[in-house]
PDB file of C-alpha atoms and ligand atoms in Angstrom:
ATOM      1  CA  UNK A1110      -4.721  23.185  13.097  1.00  0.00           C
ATOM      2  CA  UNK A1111      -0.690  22.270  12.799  1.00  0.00           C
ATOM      3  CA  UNK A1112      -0.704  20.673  16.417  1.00  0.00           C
ATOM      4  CA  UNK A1113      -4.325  18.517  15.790  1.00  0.00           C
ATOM      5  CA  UNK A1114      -2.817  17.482  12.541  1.00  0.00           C
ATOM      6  CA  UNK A1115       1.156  17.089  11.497  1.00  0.00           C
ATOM      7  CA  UNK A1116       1.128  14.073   9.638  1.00  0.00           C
ATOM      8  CA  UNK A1117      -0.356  11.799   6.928  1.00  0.00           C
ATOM      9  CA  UNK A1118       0.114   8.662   6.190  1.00  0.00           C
ATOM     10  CA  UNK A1119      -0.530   6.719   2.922  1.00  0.00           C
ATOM     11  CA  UNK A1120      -0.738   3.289   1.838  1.00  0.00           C
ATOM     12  CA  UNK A1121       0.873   2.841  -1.475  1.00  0.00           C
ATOM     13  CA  UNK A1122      -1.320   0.016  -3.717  1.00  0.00           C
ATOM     14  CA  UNK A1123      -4.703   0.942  -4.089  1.00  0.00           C
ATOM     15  CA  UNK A1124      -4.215   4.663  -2.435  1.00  0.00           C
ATOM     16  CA  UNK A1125      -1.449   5.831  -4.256  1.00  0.00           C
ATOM     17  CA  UNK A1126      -1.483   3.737  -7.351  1.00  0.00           C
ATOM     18  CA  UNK A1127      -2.865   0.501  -8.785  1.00  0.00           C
ATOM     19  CA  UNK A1128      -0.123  -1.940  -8.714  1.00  0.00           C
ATOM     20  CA  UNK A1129      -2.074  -4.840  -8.232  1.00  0.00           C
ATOM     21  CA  UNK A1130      -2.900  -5.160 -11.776  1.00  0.00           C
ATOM     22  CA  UNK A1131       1.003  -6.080 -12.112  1.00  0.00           C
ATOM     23  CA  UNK A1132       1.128  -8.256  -8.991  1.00  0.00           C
ATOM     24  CA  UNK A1133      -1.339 -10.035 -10.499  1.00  0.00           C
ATOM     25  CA  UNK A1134       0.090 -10.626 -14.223  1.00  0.00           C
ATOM     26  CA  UNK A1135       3.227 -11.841 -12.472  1.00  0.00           C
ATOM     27  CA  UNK A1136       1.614 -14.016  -9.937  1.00  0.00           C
ATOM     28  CA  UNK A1137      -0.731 -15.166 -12.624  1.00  0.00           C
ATOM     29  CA  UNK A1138       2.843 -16.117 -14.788  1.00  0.00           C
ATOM     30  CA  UNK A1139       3.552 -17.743 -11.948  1.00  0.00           C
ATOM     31  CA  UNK A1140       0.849 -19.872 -11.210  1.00  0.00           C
ATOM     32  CA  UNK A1141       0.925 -20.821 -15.012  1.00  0.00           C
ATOM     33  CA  UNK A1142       4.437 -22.134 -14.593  1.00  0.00           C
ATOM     34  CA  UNK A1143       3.366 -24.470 -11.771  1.00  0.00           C
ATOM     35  CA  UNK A1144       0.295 -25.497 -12.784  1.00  0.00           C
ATOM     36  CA  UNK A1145      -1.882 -23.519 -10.460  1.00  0.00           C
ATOM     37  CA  UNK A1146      -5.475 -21.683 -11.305  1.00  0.00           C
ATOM     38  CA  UNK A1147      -5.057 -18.499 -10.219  1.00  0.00           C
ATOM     39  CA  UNK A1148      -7.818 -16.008 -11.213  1.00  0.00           C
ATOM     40  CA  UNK A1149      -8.385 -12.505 -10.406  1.00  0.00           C
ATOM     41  CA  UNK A1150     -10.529 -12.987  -7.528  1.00  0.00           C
ATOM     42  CA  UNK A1151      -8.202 -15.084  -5.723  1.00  0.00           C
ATOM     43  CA  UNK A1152      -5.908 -12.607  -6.365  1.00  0.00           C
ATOM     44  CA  UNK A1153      -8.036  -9.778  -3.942  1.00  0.00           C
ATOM     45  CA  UNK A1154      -6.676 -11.850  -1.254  1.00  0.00           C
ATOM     46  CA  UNK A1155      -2.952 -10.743  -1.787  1.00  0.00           C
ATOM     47  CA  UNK A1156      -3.721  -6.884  -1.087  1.00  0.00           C
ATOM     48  CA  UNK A1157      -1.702  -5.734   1.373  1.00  0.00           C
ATOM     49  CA  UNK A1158      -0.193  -9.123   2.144  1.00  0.00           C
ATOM     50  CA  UNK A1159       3.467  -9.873   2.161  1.00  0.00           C
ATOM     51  CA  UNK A1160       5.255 -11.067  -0.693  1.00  0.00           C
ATOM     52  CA  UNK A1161       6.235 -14.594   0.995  1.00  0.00           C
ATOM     53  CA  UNK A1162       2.775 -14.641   2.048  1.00  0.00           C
ATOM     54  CA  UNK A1163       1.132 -13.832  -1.336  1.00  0.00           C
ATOM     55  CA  UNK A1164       3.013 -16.999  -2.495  1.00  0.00           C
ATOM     56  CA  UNK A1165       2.168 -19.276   0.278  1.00  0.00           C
ATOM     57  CA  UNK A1166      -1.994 -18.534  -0.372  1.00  0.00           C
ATOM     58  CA  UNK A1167      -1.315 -19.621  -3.905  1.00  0.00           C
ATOM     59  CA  UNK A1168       0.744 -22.361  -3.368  1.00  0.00           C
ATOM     60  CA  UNK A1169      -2.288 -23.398  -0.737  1.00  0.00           C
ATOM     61  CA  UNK A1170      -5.018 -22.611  -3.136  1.00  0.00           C
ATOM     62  CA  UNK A1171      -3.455 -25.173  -6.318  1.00  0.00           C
ATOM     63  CA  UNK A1172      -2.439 -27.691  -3.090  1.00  0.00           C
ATOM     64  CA  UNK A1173       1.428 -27.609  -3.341  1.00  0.00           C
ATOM     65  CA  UNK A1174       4.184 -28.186  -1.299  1.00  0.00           C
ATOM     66  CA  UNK A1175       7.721 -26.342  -1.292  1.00  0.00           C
ATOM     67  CA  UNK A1176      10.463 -26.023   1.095  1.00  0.00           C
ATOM     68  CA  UNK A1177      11.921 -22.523   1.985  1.00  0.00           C
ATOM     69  CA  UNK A1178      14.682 -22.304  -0.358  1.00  0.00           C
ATOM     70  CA  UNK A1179      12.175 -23.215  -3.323  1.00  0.00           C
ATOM     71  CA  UNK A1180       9.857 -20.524  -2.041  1.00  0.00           C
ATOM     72  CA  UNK A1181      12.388 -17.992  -1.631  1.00  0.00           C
ATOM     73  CA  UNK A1182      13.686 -18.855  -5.757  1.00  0.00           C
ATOM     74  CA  UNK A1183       9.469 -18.758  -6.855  1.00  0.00           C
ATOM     75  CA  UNK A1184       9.346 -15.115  -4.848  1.00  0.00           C
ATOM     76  CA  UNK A1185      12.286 -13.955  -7.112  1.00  0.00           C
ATOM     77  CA  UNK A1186      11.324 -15.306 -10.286  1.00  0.00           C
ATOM     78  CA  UNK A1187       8.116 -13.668  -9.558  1.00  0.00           C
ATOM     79  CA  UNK A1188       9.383 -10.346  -8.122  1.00  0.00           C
ATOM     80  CA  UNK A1189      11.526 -10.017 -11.521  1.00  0.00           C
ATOM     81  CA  UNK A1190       8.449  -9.899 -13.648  1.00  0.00           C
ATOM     82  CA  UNK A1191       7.035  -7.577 -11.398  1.00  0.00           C
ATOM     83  CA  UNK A1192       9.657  -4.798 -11.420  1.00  0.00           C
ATOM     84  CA  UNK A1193      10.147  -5.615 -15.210  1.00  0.00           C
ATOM     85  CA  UNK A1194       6.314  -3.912 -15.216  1.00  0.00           C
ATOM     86  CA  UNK A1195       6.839  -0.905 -13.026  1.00  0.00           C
ATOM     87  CA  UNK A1196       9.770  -0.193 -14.619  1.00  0.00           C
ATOM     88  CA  UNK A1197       6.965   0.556 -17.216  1.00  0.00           C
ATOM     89  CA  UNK A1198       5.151   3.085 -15.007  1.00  0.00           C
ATOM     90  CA  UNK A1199       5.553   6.754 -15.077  1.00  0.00           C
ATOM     91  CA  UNK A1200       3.328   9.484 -13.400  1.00  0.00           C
ATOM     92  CA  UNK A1201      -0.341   8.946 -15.855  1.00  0.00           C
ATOM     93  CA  UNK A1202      -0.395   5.961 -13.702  1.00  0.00           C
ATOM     94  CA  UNK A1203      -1.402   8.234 -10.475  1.00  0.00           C
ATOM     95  CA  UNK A1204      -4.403   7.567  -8.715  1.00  0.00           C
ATOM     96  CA  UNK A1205      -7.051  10.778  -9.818  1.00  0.00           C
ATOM     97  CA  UNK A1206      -6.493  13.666  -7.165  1.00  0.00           C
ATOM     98  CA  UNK A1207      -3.624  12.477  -5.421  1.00  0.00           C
ATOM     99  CA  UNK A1208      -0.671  14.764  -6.463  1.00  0.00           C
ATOM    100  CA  UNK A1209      -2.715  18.023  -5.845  1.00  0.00           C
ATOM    101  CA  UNK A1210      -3.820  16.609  -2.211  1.00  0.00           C
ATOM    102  CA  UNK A1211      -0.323  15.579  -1.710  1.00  0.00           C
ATOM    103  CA  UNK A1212       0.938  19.350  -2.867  1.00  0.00           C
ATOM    104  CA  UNK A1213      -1.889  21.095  -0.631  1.00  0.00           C
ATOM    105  CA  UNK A1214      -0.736  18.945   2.602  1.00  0.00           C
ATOM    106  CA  UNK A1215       3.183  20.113   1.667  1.00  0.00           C
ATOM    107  CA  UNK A1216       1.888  23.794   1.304  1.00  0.00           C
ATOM    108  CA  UNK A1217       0.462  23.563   4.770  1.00  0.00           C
ATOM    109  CA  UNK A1218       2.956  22.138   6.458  1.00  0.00           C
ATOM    110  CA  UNK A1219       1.730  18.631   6.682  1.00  0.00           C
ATOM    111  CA  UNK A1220       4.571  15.823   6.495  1.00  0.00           C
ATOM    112  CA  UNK A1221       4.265  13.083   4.706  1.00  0.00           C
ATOM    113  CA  UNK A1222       4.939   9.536   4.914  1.00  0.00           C
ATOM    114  CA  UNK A1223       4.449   6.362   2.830  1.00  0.00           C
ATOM    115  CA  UNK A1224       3.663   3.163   5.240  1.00  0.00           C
ATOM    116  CA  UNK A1225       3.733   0.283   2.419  1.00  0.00           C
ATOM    117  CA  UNK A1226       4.148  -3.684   2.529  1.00  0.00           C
ATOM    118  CA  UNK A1227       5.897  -3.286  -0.569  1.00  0.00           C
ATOM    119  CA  UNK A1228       9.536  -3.744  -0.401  1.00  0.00           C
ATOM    120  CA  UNK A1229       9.390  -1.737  -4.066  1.00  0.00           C
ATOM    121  CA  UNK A1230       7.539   1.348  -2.583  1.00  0.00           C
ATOM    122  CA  UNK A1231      10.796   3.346  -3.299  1.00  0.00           C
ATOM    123  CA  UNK A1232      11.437   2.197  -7.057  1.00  0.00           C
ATOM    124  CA  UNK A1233       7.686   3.375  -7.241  1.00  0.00           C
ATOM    125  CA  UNK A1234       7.627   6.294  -5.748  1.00  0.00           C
ATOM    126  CA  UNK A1235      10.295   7.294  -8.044  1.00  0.00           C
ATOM    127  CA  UNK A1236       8.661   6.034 -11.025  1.00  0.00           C
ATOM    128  CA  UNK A1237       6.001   8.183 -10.170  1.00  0.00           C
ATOM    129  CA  UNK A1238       7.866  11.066  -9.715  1.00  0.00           C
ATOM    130  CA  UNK A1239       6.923  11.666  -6.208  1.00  0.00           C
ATOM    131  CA  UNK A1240       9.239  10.472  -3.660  1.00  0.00           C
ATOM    132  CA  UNK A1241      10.488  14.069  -2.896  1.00  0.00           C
ATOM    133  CA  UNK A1242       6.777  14.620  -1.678  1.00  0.00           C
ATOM    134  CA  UNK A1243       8.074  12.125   0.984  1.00  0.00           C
ATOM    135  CA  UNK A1244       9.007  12.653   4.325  1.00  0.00           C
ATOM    136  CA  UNK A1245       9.545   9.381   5.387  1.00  0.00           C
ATOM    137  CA  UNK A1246       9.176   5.920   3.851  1.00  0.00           C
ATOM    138  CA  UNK A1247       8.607   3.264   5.634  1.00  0.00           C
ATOM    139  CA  UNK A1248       7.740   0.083   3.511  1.00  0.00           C
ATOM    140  CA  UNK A1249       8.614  -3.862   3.737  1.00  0.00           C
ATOM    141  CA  UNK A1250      12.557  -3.328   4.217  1.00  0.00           C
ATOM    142  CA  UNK A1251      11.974  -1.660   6.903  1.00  0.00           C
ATOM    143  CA  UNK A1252       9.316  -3.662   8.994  1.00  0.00           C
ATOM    144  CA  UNK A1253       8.617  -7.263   9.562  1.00  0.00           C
ATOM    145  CA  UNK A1254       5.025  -7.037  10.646  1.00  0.00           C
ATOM    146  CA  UNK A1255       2.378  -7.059   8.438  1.00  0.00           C
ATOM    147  CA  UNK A1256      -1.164  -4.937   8.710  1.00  0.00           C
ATOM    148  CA  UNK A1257      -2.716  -5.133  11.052  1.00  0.00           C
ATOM    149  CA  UNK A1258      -0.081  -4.729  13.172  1.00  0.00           C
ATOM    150  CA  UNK A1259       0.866  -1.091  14.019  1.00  0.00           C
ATOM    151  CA  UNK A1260       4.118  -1.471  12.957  1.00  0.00           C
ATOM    152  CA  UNK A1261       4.397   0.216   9.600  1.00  0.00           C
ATOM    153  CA  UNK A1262       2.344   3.223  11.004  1.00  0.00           C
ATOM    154  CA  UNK A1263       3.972   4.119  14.212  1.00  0.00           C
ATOM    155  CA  UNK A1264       7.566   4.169  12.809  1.00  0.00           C
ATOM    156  CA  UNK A1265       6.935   6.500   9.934  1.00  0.00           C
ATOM    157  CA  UNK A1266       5.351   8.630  12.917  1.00  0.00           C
ATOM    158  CA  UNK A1267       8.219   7.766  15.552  1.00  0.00           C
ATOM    159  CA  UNK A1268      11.053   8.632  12.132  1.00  0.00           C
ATOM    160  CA  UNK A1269       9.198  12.259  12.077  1.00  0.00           C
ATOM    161  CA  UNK A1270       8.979  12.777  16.241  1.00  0.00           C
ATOM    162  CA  UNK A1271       5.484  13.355  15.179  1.00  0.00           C
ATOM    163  CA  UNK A1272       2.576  11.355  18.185  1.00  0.00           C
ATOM    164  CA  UNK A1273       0.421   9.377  16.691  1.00  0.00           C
ATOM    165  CA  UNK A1274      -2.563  11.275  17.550  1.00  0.00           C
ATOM    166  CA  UNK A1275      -1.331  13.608  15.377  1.00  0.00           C
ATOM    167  CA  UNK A1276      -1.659  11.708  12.236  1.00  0.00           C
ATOM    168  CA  UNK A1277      -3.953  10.345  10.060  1.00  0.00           C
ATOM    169  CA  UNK A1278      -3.671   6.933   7.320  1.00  0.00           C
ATOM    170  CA  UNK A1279      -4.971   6.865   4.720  1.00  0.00           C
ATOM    171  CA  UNK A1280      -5.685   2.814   3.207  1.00  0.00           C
ATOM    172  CA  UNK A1281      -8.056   1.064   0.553  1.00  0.00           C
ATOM    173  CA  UNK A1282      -7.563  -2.310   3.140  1.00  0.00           C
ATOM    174  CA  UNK A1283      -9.654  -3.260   6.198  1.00  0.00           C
ATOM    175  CA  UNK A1284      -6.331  -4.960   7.728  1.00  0.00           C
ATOM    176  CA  UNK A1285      -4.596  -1.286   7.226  1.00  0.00           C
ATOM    177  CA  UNK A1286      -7.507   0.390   8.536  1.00  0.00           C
ATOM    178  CA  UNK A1287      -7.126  -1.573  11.887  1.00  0.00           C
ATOM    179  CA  UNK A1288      -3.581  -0.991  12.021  1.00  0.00           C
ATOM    180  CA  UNK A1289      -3.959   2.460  12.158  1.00  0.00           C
ATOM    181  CA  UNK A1290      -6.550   2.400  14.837  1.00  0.00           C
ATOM    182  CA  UNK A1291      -4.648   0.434  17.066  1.00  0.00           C
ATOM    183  CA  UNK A1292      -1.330   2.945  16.332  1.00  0.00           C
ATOM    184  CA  UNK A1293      -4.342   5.450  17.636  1.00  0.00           C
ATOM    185  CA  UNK A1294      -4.172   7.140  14.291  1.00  0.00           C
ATOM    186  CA  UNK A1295      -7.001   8.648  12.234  1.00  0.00           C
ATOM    187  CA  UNK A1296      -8.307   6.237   9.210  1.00  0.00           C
ATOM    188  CA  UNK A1297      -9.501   7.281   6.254  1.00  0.00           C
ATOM    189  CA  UNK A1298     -10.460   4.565   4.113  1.00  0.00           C
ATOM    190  CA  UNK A1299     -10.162   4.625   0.313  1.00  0.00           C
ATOM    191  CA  UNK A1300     -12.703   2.127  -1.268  1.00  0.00           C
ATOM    192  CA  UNK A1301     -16.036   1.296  -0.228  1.00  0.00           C
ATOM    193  CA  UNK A1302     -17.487   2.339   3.118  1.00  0.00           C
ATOM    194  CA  UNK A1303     -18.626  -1.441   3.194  1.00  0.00           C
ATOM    195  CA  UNK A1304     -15.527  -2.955   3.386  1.00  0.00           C
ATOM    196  CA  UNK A1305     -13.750  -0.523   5.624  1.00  0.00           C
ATOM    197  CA  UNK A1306     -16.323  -0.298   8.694  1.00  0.00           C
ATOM    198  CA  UNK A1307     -14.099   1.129  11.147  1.00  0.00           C
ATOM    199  CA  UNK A1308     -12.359   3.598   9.458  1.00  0.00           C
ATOM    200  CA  UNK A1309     -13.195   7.315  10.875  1.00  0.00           C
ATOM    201  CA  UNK A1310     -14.553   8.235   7.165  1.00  0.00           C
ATOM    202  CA  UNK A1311     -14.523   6.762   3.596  1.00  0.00           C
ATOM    203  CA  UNK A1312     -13.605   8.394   0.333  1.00  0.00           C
ATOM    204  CA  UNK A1313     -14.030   6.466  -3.130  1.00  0.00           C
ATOM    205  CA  UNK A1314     -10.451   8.681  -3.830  1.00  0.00           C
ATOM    206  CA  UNK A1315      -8.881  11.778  -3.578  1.00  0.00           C
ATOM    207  CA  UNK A1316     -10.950  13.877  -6.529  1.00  0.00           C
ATOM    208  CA  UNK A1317     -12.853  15.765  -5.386  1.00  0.00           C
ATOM    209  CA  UNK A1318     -11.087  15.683  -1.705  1.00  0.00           C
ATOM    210  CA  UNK A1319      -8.801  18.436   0.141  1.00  0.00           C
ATOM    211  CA  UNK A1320      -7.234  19.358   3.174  1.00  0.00           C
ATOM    212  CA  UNK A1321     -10.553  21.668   4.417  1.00  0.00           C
ATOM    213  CA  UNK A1322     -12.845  18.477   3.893  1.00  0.00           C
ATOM    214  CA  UNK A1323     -10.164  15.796   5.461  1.00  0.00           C
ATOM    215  CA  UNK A1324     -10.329  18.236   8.793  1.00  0.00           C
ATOM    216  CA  UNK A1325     -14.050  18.434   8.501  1.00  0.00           C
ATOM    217  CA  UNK A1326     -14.463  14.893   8.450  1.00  0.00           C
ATOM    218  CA  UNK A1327     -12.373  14.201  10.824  1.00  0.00           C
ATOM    219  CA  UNK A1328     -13.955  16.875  13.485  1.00  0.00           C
ATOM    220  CA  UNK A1329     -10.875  18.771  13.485  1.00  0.00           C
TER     221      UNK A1329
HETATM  222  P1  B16 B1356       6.353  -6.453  -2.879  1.00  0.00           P
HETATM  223  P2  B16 B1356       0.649  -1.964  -0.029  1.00  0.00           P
HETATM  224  C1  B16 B1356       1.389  -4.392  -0.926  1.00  0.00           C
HETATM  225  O1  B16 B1356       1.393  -2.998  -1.049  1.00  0.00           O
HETATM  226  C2  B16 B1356       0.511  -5.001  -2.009  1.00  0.00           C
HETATM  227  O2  B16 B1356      -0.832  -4.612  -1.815  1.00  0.00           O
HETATM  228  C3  B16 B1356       0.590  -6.514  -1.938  1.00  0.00           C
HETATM  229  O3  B16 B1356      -0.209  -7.093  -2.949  1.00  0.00           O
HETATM  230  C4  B16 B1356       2.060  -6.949  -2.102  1.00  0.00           C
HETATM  231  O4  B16 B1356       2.164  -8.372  -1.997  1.00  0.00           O
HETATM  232  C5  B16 B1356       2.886  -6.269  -1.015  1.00  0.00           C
HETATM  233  O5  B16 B1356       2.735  -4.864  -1.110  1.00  0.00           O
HETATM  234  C6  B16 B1356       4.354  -6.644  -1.123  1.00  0.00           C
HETATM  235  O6  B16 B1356       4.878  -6.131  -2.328  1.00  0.00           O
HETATM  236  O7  B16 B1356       6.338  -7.834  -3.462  1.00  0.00           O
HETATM  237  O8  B16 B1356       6.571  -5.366  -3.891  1.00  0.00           O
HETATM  238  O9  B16 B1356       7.303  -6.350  -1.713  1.00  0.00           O
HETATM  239  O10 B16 B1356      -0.836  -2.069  -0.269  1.00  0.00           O
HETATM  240  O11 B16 B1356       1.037  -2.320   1.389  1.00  0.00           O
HETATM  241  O12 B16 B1356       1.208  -0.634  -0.464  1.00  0.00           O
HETATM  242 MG1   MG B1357      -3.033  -1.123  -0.153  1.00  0.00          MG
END
């Protein structure tokens, strides 16, 4: 079972923990500031994109122009309100079912690693209370390339000496879902099985989920 199966992989918003509630109150503060509508729905489009990037679709959707260094100040001010909030969080904020799953894979000998866009994953993570669960972290300080390129899968696997066969991801986005296939990792998608087609299986989240059923599904 060890050699099938050495490693998972997590995404951290929407897997791990809702954060983009707080993405979104700072964005939203944001877009106030400059005049820009920016609702909740538009605001599905940032998941899992960069933080330059999140700033970019916003400044597209209310028409506006900036320069670099005006986008780099707008990506602070907002990045300030958002680690004023999850400096708020503490471990009640947890998705359902995740911290036993995570204790069942470190009682079997199952490393794990965190492969986030967020360049606060670690602040998080201890937040949380979980980082020691942690193997390796590999989040948006560390890579360049978004999801769905490989990137931020393979090096958390290439950081452990682990091959990529040998591990599975486990994402709420379709663009994370294809970067694991194309690392040639399992995907497990967390969400709805409509949205993530071409995962290997879908779970609506981890109650109700453990280590026995994750091999199972994955014909291991
Ligand atoms: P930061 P994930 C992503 O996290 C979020 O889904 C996305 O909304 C955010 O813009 C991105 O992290 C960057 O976050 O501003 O903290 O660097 O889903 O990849 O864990
Ligand atoms: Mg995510």
């Amino acid at each position: 079972m060890e050699k099938q199966l050495q490693l998972a992989i997590f995404d951290l918003d929407g897997v791990i923990v809702d954060t983009a509630k707080y993405h979104f109150l700072a964005w939203k503060r944001l877009a106030d500031e400059l005049g820009i509508h920016f609702t909740e729905r538009d605001n599905e489009r940032l998941k899992g994109v960069s933080r330059m990037r999140s700033l970019e679709i916003i400044l597209e959707i209310g028409g506006k122009q900036k320069t670099a260094a005006e986008k780099q100040e707008l990506a602070n001010r907002k990045n300030t309100w958002y680690v004023e909030y999850i400096m708020q969080m503490d471990a009640s904020e947890i998705l359902p079912g995740v911290l036993p799953f995570l204790q069942e894979l470190k009682d079997n000998n199952i490393k794990i690693a965190l492969g986030s866009a967020s360049k606060n994953a670690p602040t998080i993570l201890n937040r949380l209370g979980i980082a020691a669960f942690f193997d390796a972290i590999v989040d948006g300080n560390l890579v360049t390339k978004a999801k769905p390129d490989p990137e931020v899968f393979t090096l958390g696997a290439e950081l452990l000496g682990i091959a990529p066969e040998a591990a599975v991801v486990f994402e709420d986005a379709q663009a994370g879902i294809e970067a694991a296939l194309r690392a040639g990792m399992k995907a497990i998608g967390v969400g709805s099985p409509g949205i993530l087609q071409n995962a290997h299986h879908v779970i609506p989240g981890f109650e109700s989920f453990d280590l026995a059923q994750m091999l199972k599904v994955l014909g291991l």
